[in-house]
Every structure is written in C-alpha cells, then in structure tokens.
C-alpha cells in the first residue's frame, strides 16, 4: 500500500510562492534545513506555516515518514549539497553532484509516490506557474543512484527552461568525488 506524496522541487527564485500556491489547495507539510540564525528560522517557519500544516526539520525522518505513511504530502527541495555522508553522486548538468540519499529513503520508508513540482515566473508578465507532473514510475527502486540521477535529470530539464531563476548560490557542486578537483 502506498503512503502519501513526496513532492520534490528545486531551489528557485519563486520557490516560496510555489509552496504557497500548492499549500492553498489542501493540507501539506514541508521539510527544511535549520538556519544558523534562529530569528531568521522563526521568521521563515512562521511564513511557511501559513500554507504548511507542519514543518519537519531535515533530521526528523521519523516524523516525516510517519506523516507520509498516513497519506500526507511533504514539499521537499533536496537539491542542496550536505556532504558525502548524506549523499550519493548523481549527474547534474553532466557534473557529479552530491545528491541527498534521503529523497529515496523517505519515499521508500514512507511508502510515498515521488511527484515532481516546479514553479517558474514568466519574466514578461510576472505570473508564476506551478507545474505538477505525474509521479515518477518505479521510484524508489532497488537502485538509489539511478533514482537520484532520474530526479536530477528532471530538475535539470526544469532549470534549463529558465536558468536565471535557479539558486546557483547554493554551490551545488561543492562536494567532489575523490580525486576530482574542486570547482569553486
């Protein structure tokens, strides 16, 4: 039996607007990385609480899994580099990128469908469109590296639509496979 939905996206300039638009259609939770500044974290979470009924810290896997197993939807942007201990390398724009293994682990343990979602802003009109695509077939599979490569390929295709709207400042390629030179 399937659980809920792990709605994956990427960090882009209209990420919060995309979350707000989706959250206005029903009940949804969000995962987040704690910020170094507790005042900013409080502000961030207060804003997201307007459209997310629950906020899961990235280290609260047990709570997130339980939420997914109960049919919940979690909004999740796993396109950050948290180092080799939490990641597997998967290509992103042809470069091996440390990609969070938690994405497939959450889907597997939560029995969740993985649904891609991406918000884009039309520069001419200022209108934000949130595209929700069909769930990935057979994800998670028995091959987490391939699963993460599929997610990265999907995200790359969305970023290519409007590369200036992607948050490149996150230094997506800071962790390198052993033996490869640093990029930054």
XYZ file of N, CA and C in Angstrom:
552
model
N 0.842 -1.188 0.000
C 0.000 0.000 0.000
C 0.880 1.242 0.000
N 0.473 2.216 -0.798
C 1.209 3.465 -0.876
C 0.821 4.359 0.285
N 1.753 5.232 0.628
C 1.506 6.236 1.660
C 1.078 7.526 1.003
N 1.816 8.569 1.307
C 1.476 9.879 0.789
C 2.281 10.243 -0.444
N 2.638 11.529 -0.496
C 3.343 12.072 -1.647
C 4.546 12.861 -1.165
N 5.694 12.545 -1.718
C 6.891 13.347 -1.522
C 7.005 14.215 -2.761
N 6.675 15.496 -2.614
C 6.650 16.418 -3.732
C 8.021 17.081 -3.835
N 8.817 16.664 -4.820
C 10.175 17.180 -4.963
C 10.198 18.387 -5.889
N 11.073 19.310 -5.551
C 11.243 20.520 -6.338
C 12.698 20.936 -6.236
N 13.019 22.086 -6.770
C 14.360 22.631 -6.677
C 14.307 24.046 -6.136
N 15.436 24.511 -5.660
C 15.514 25.872 -5.126
C 15.596 26.875 -6.280
N 14.556 27.651 -6.417
C 14.495 28.670 -7.463
C 13.926 29.949 -6.854
N 13.956 31.012 -7.624
C 13.581 32.322 -7.084
C 12.136 32.398 -6.610
N 11.241 31.604 -7.171
C 9.839 31.670 -6.747
C 9.427 30.414 -5.974
N 10.387 29.794 -5.306
C 10.130 28.579 -4.531
C 9.016 28.782 -3.507
N 9.108 29.845 -2.725
C 8.118 30.085 -1.670
C 6.731 30.330 -2.255
N 6.667 31.066 -3.359
C 5.370 31.305 -3.997
C 4.774 29.989 -4.491
N 5.628 29.110 -5.015
C 5.153 27.798 -5.456
C 4.595 26.997 -4.302
N 5.299 27.008 -3.165
C 4.807 26.315 -1.976
C 3.488 26.890 -1.500
N 3.394 28.206 -1.522
C 2.145 28.858 -1.079
C 0.979 28.499 -1.999
N 1.204 28.532 -3.298
C 0.136 28.181 -4.239
C -0.323 26.742 -4.032
N 0.634 25.825 -3.866
C 0.267 24.422 -3.653
C -0.412 24.225 -2.308
N 0.105 24.874 -1.287
C -0.454 24.728 0.051
C -1.870 25.246 0.160
N -2.227 26.193 -0.690
C -3.584 26.746 -0.637
C -4.620 25.767 -1.155
N -4.164 24.678 -1.808
C -5.104 23.709 -2.374
C -5.428 22.569 -1.412
N -4.770 22.533 -0.259
C -5.036 21.447 0.683
C -3.978 21.380 1.757
N -3.960 20.298 2.463
C -3.027 20.113 3.570
C -1.689 19.611 3.045
N -0.621 20.235 3.544
C 0.713 19.891 3.085
C 1.700 20.227 4.198
N 2.787 19.484 4.249
C 3.880 19.774 5.176
C 5.113 20.132 4.349
N 6.132 20.637 5.026
C 7.373 20.986 4.345
C 8.551 20.508 5.175
N 9.638 20.185 4.487
C 10.901 19.855 5.168
C 11.823 21.035 5.006
N 12.649 21.265 6.026
C 13.568 22.391 5.947
C 14.870 22.092 6.662
N 15.890 22.824 6.243
C 17.197 22.774 6.892
C 17.211 23.891 7.922
N 17.540 23.579 9.179
C 17.617 24.638 10.190
C 18.624 25.714 9.768
N 18.263 26.936 10.003
C 19.147 28.052 9.669
C 20.080 28.354 10.843
N 21.216 28.947 10.549
C 22.165 29.302 11.608
C 21.611 30.394 12.521
N 20.800 31.253 11.955
C 20.230 32.358 12.711
C 18.825 31.965 13.179
N 18.613 31.784 14.495
C 17.305 31.337 14.981
C 16.178 32.340 14.712
N 16.493 33.628 14.641
C 15.466 34.629 14.340
C 14.972 34.448 12.908
N 15.916 34.257 11.971
C 15.519 34.026 10.577
C 14.748 32.719 10.425
N 15.164 31.696 11.174
C 14.446 30.419 11.105
C 13.007 30.578 11.596
N 12.828 31.295 12.682
C 11.477 31.545 13.202
C 10.644 32.291 12.169
N 11.228 33.315 11.561
C 10.539 34.093 10.535
C 10.175 33.213 9.341
N 11.146 32.410 8.875
C 10.912 31.511 7.742
C 9.770 30.543 8.043
N 9.820 29.905 9.193
C 8.814 28.897 9.525
C 7.449 29.512 9.785
N 7.410 30.722 10.341
C 6.124 31.404 10.533
C 5.484 31.685 9.178
N 6.294 32.115 8.225
C 5.760 32.367 6.885
C 5.274 31.098 6.221
N 6.045 30.045 6.331
C 5.637 28.780 5.705
C 4.453 28.151 6.425
N 4.283 28.440 7.682
C 3.154 27.879 8.432
C 1.813 28.404 7.937
N 1.841 29.447 7.132
C 0.588 29.946 6.547
C 0.029 28.978 5.511
N 0.899 28.171 4.932
C 0.430 27.229 3.911
C 0.861 25.790 4.168
N 1.701 25.557 5.153
C 2.116 24.194 5.502
C 1.596 23.898 6.904
N 0.893 22.799 7.052
C 0.338 22.493 8.368
C 1.385 21.938 9.319
N 2.554 21.616 8.785
C 3.608 21.020 9.614
C 4.951 21.332 8.986
N 5.959 21.571 9.801
C 7.318 21.797 9.338
C 8.203 20.706 9.935
N 8.887 19.954 9.087
C 9.793 18.902 9.546
C 11.224 19.364 9.337
N 12.015 19.355 10.416
C 13.447 19.593 10.273
C 14.031 18.420 9.494
N 15.104 18.670 8.781
C 15.689 17.609 7.947
C 16.125 16.402 8.755
N 16.346 16.571 10.065
C 16.762 15.437 10.894
C 15.587 14.711 11.552
N 14.364 15.127 11.244
C 13.177 14.477 11.798
C 12.611 13.472 10.797
N 13.439 12.504 10.421
C 12.991 11.500 9.447
C 11.837 10.668 9.986
N 11.889 10.334 11.259
C 10.823 9.508 11.843
C 9.453 10.206 11.710
N 9.407 11.485 12.048
C 8.148 12.224 11.932
C 7.686 12.346 10.492
N 8.631 12.617 9.578
C 8.282 12.753 8.168
C 7.775 11.429 7.595
N 8.420 10.326 7.960
C 7.989 9.010 7.480
C 6.578 8.703 7.986
N 6.336 8.962 9.248
C 5.007 8.720 9.821
C 3.945 9.553 9.082
N 4.274 10.813 8.804
C 3.362 11.710 8.093
C 3.055 11.159 6.693
N 4.095 10.715 5.989
C 3.887 10.146 4.654
C 3.058 8.865 4.711
N 3.358 7.995 5.660
C 2.610 6.731 5.768
C 1.131 6.970 6.061
N 0.823 8.103 6.674
C -0.569 8.446 6.962
C -1.223 9.200 5.807
N -0.552 9.207 4.648
C -1.163 9.805 3.457
C -0.851 11.273 3.255
N 0.087 11.829 4.019
C 0.410 13.244 3.905
C 1.235 13.585 2.671
N 1.267 14.873 2.389
C 2.069 15.415 1.289
C 3.179 16.251 1.917
N 4.420 15.971 1.525
C 5.559 16.760 2.006
C 6.227 17.428 0.822
N 6.350 18.731 0.933
C 7.039 19.569 -0.043
C 8.516 19.527 0.310
N 9.374 19.147 -0.661
C 10.759 18.830 -0.358
C 11.669 19.252 -1.503
N 12.653 20.087 -1.194
C 13.620 20.546 -2.194
C 14.989 19.964 -1.838
N 15.331 18.789 -2.392
C 16.555 18.097 -1.990
C 17.804 18.482 -2.772
N 17.782 19.598 -3.477
C 18.889 19.931 -4.378
C 19.977 20.772 -3.706
N 20.347 20.386 -2.500
C 21.453 21.042 -1.822
C 22.520 20.006 -1.501
N 23.738 20.473 -1.379
C 24.880 19.605 -1.111
C 25.143 19.604 0.388
N 24.786 18.526 1.067
C 25.023 18.402 2.508
C 26.204 17.487 2.804
N 27.045 17.269 1.810
C 28.266 16.499 2.025
C 28.124 15.034 1.678
N 29.263 14.346 1.651
C 29.283 12.959 1.181
C 28.607 11.970 2.128
N 28.521 12.278 3.415
C 27.921 11.304 4.348
C 26.433 11.106 4.100
N 25.774 12.089 3.541
C 24.324 12.016 3.323
C 23.956 11.852 1.853
N 24.945 11.684 1.015
C 24.705 11.793 -0.417
C 25.262 10.621 -1.213
N 24.769 10.526 -2.421
C 25.355 9.701 -3.470
C 25.615 10.652 -4.631
N 26.577 10.331 -5.483
C 26.850 11.201 -6.624
C 25.943 10.823 -7.783
N 25.296 11.842 -8.323
C 24.433 11.671 -9.486
C 24.669 12.869 -10.399
N 24.630 12.670 -11.711
C 24.919 13.784 -12.618
C 23.869 14.889 -12.543
N 24.365 16.118 -12.607
C 23.527 17.314 -12.709
C 24.274 18.250 -13.654
N 23.715 18.503 -14.815
C 24.383 19.242 -15.879
C 25.714 18.590 -16.248
N 25.741 17.250 -16.230
C 26.920 16.497 -16.627
C 28.039 16.469 -15.605
N 27.786 16.992 -14.424
C 28.799 17.049 -13.370
C 28.313 16.193 -12.203
N 29.176 15.322 -11.652
C 28.744 14.534 -10.486
C 28.406 15.474 -9.328
N 27.187 15.383 -8.843
C 26.721 16.248 -7.756
C 26.333 15.388 -6.562
N 26.804 15.774 -5.380
C 26.386 15.089 -4.152
C 24.891 15.315 -4.001
N 24.132 14.252 -4.075
C 22.668 14.326 -4.128
C 22.102 13.577 -2.934
N 21.220 14.220 -2.200
C 20.718 13.674 -0.943
C 20.042 12.320 -1.108
N 20.600 11.334 -0.450
C 20.034 9.991 -0.459
C 18.692 9.963 0.276
N 18.481 10.910 1.184
C 17.241 10.952 1.960
C 16.005 11.002 1.071
N 16.138 11.513 -0.135
C 14.987 11.588 -1.038
C 14.409 10.195 -1.289
N 15.263 9.259 -1.678
C 14.762 7.908 -1.946
C 14.462 7.168 -0.649
N 15.214 7.455 0.413
C 14.947 6.809 1.699
C 13.583 7.222 2.235
N 13.260 8.513 2.169
C 11.949 8.990 2.626
C 10.828 8.348 1.821
N 11.004 8.306 0.506
C 9.971 7.706 -0.344
C 9.778 6.230 -0.012
N 10.894 5.507 0.156
C 10.801 4.075 0.456
C 10.155 3.842 1.822
N 10.708 4.476 2.859
C 10.197 4.249 4.214
C 8.779 4.788 4.390
N 8.464 5.899 3.713
C 7.126 6.479 3.832
C 6.120 5.893 2.873
N 6.589 4.938 2.037
C 5.722 4.321 1.027
C 5.058 5.390 0.155
N 5.836 6.405 -0.188
C 5.292 7.575 -0.876
C 5.587 7.570 -2.366
N 4.687 8.140 -3.110
C 4.940 8.441 -4.510
C 5.832 9.680 -4.548
N 6.722 9.735 -5.527
C 7.584 10.898 -5.698
C 7.054 11.693 -6.885
N 6.553 12.881 -6.582
C 5.888 13.719 -7.576
C 6.725 14.978 -7.809
N 7.144 15.232 -9.042
C 7.912 16.438 -9.328
C 7.016 17.670 -9.463
N 7.495 18.765 -8.900
C 6.783 20.048 -8.955
C 7.808 21.145 -9.155
N 7.512 22.103 -10.031
C 8.461 23.203 -10.230
C 7.711 24.488 -10.543
N 8.013 25.549 -9.797
C 7.413 26.855 -10.084
C 8.344 27.691 -10.972
N 7.776 28.384 -11.930
C 8.540 29.299 -12.780
C 7.781 30.616 -12.907
N 8.546 31.683 -12.961
C 7.958 33.007 -13.136
C 8.168 33.448 -14.574
N 7.105 33.923 -15.192
C 7.192 34.454 -16.542
C 7.747 35.871 -16.436
N 8.937 36.122 -16.994
C 9.543 37.442 -16.844
C 8.723 38.565 -17.488
N 7.953 38.239 -18.515
C 7.174 39.270 -19.212
C 5.935 39.682 -18.420
N 5.273 38.700 -17.808
C 4.005 39.006 -17.127
C 4.123 39.021 -15.609
N 5.184 38.404 -15.087
C 5.322 38.277 -13.632
C 4.484 37.155 -13.054
N 3.753 36.451 -13.908
C 2.889 35.365 -13.452
C 3.720 34.135 -13.098
N 3.380 33.505 -11.972
C 4.053 32.286 -11.536
C 3.176 31.098 -11.890
N 3.780 30.131 -12.535
C 3.088 28.895 -12.884
C 3.762 27.750 -12.138
N 2.960 26.970 -11.451
C 3.465 25.800 -10.744
C 3.053 24.577 -11.553
N 4.042 23.841 -12.027
C 3.775 22.638 -12.802
C 3.968 21.424 -11.900
N 2.917 20.641 -11.757
C 2.971 19.381 -11.019
C 2.880 18.277 -12.064
N 3.888 17.420 -12.077
C 3.978 16.388 -13.094
C 3.571 15.035 -12.522
N 3.331 14.061 -13.371
C 2.988 12.726 -12.867
C 4.123 12.163 -12.005
N 3.752 11.322 -11.079
C 4.738 10.675 -10.207
C 5.735 9.884 -11.044
N 6.971 9.851 -10.574
C 7.983 9.014 -11.216
C 7.534 7.555 -11.130
N 7.683 6.824 -12.222
C 7.415 5.391 -12.214
C 8.531 4.674 -11.470
N 8.162 3.667 -10.701
C 9.130 2.787 -10.046
C 10.223 3.554 -9.298
N 9.800 4.528 -8.528
C 10.741 5.279 -7.708
C 10.131 5.405 -6.327
N 10.771 4.866 -5.321
C 12.128 4.346 -5.325
C 12.195 2.924 -5.887
N 13.375 2.643 -6.434
C 13.648 1.305 -6.956
C 14.719 0.669 -6.077
N 15.308 -0.396 -6.563
C 16.408 -1.029 -5.838
C 17.755 -0.395 -6.183
N 17.741 0.682 -6.956
C 18.968 1.345 -7.398
C 18.908 2.834 -7.042
N 19.277 3.200 -5.801
C 19.158 4.600 -5.376
C 19.982 5.578 -6.221
N 21.134 5.154 -6.718
C 21.924 6.060 -7.562
C 21.179 6.395 -8.853
N 20.551 5.410 -9.451
C 19.753 5.653 -10.654
C 18.534 6.510 -10.324
N 17.900 6.249 -9.184
C 16.744 7.058 -8.780
C 17.134 8.528 -8.661
N 18.260 8.787 -8.006
C 18.714 10.174 -7.825
C 19.124 10.795 -9.157
N 19.700 10.000 -10.048
C 20.040 10.502 -11.380
C 18.778 10.892 -12.144
N 17.716 10.124 -11.989
C 16.445 10.457 -12.655
C 15.866 11.754 -12.114
N 15.925 11.922 -10.802
C 15.409 13.157 -10.199
C 16.249 14.348 -10.656
N 17.579 14.188 -10.645
C 18.446 15.278 -11.102
C 18.207 15.612 -12.572
N 17.982 14.595 -13.411
C 17.715 14.839 -14.838
C 16.414 15.621 -15.002
N 15.398 15.259 -14.220
C 14.151 16.015 -14.276
C 14.399 17.468 -13.860
N 15.099 17.667 -12.722
C 15.354 19.022 -12.237
C 16.170 19.811 -13.256
N 17.179 19.199 -13.820
C 17.988 19.871 -14.836
C 17.118 20.340 -16.003
N 16.169 19.516 -16.414
C 15.304 19.918 -17.532
C 14.462 21.137 -17.165
N 14.047 21.248 -15.912
C 13.274 22.422 -15.478
C 14.168 23.650 -15.364
N 15.366 23.464 -14.830
C 16.305 24.588 -14.682
C 16.667 25.141 -16.057
N 16.810 24.272 -17.045
C 17.155 24.719 -18.398
C 16.086 25.649 -18.980
N 14.834 25.506 -18.547
C 13.770 26.389 -19.040
C 14.066 27.853 -18.712
N 14.546 28.101 -17.497
C 14.874 29.459 -17.044
C 16.041 29.388 -16.054
N 17.264 29.205 -16.569
C 18.415 29.011 -15.686
C 18.667 30.165 -14.728
N 18.265 31.371 -15.086
C 18.461 32.524 -14.216
C 17.594 32.488 -12.971
N 16.578 31.621 -12.948
C 15.708 31.526 -11.778
C 16.155 30.451 -10.784
N 17.183 29.694 -11.136
C 17.682 28.667 -10.223
C 18.650 29.296 -9.231
N 18.645 28.808 -8.000
C 19.523 29.347 -6.954
C 20.901 28.695 -7.036
N 21.704 29.141 -7.960
C 23.054 28.612 -8.122
C 23.918 28.940 -6.917
N 23.532 29.905 -6.111
C 24.327 30.306 -4.943
C 24.477 29.190 -3.925
N 23.686 28.128 -4.028
C 23.798 27.009 -3.086
C 25.040 26.144 -3.321
N 25.818 26.482 -4.313
C 27.053 25.735 -4.587
C 26.767 24.236 -4.693
N 25.999 23.898 -5.667
C 25.521 22.538 -5.903
C 26.641 21.519 -6.077
N 27.828 21.984 -6.454
C 28.923 21.070 -6.766
C 30.100 21.199 -5.798
N 29.854 21.611 -4.565
C 30.989 21.823 -3.650
C 31.632 20.516 -3.187
N 30.865 19.449 -3.005
C 31.448 18.145 -2.664
C 31.798 17.426 -3.955
N 33.031 16.995 -4.048
C 33.501 16.360 -5.272
C 33.852 14.894 -5.013
N 33.673 14.051 -6.004
C 34.150 12.675 -5.858
C 35.666 12.691 -5.625
N 36.128 11.717 -4.888
C 37.560 11.632 -4.578
C 38.390 11.659 -5.858
N 39.408 12.492 -5.843
C 40.313 12.595 -6.985
C 39.959 13.673 -7.993
N 38.769 14.248 -7.910
C 38.391 15.316 -8.844
C 38.672 16.670 -8.208
N 39.125 17.637 -9.011
C 39.450 18.962 -8.456
C 38.185 19.712 -8.029
N 38.373 20.648 -7.096
C 37.263 21.497 -6.656
C 36.822 22.409 -7.806
N 35.559 22.755 -7.801
C 35.017 23.629 -8.834
C 35.028 25.084 -8.359
N 34.779 25.294 -7.089
C 34.652 26.666 -6.573
C 35.970 27.168 -6.025
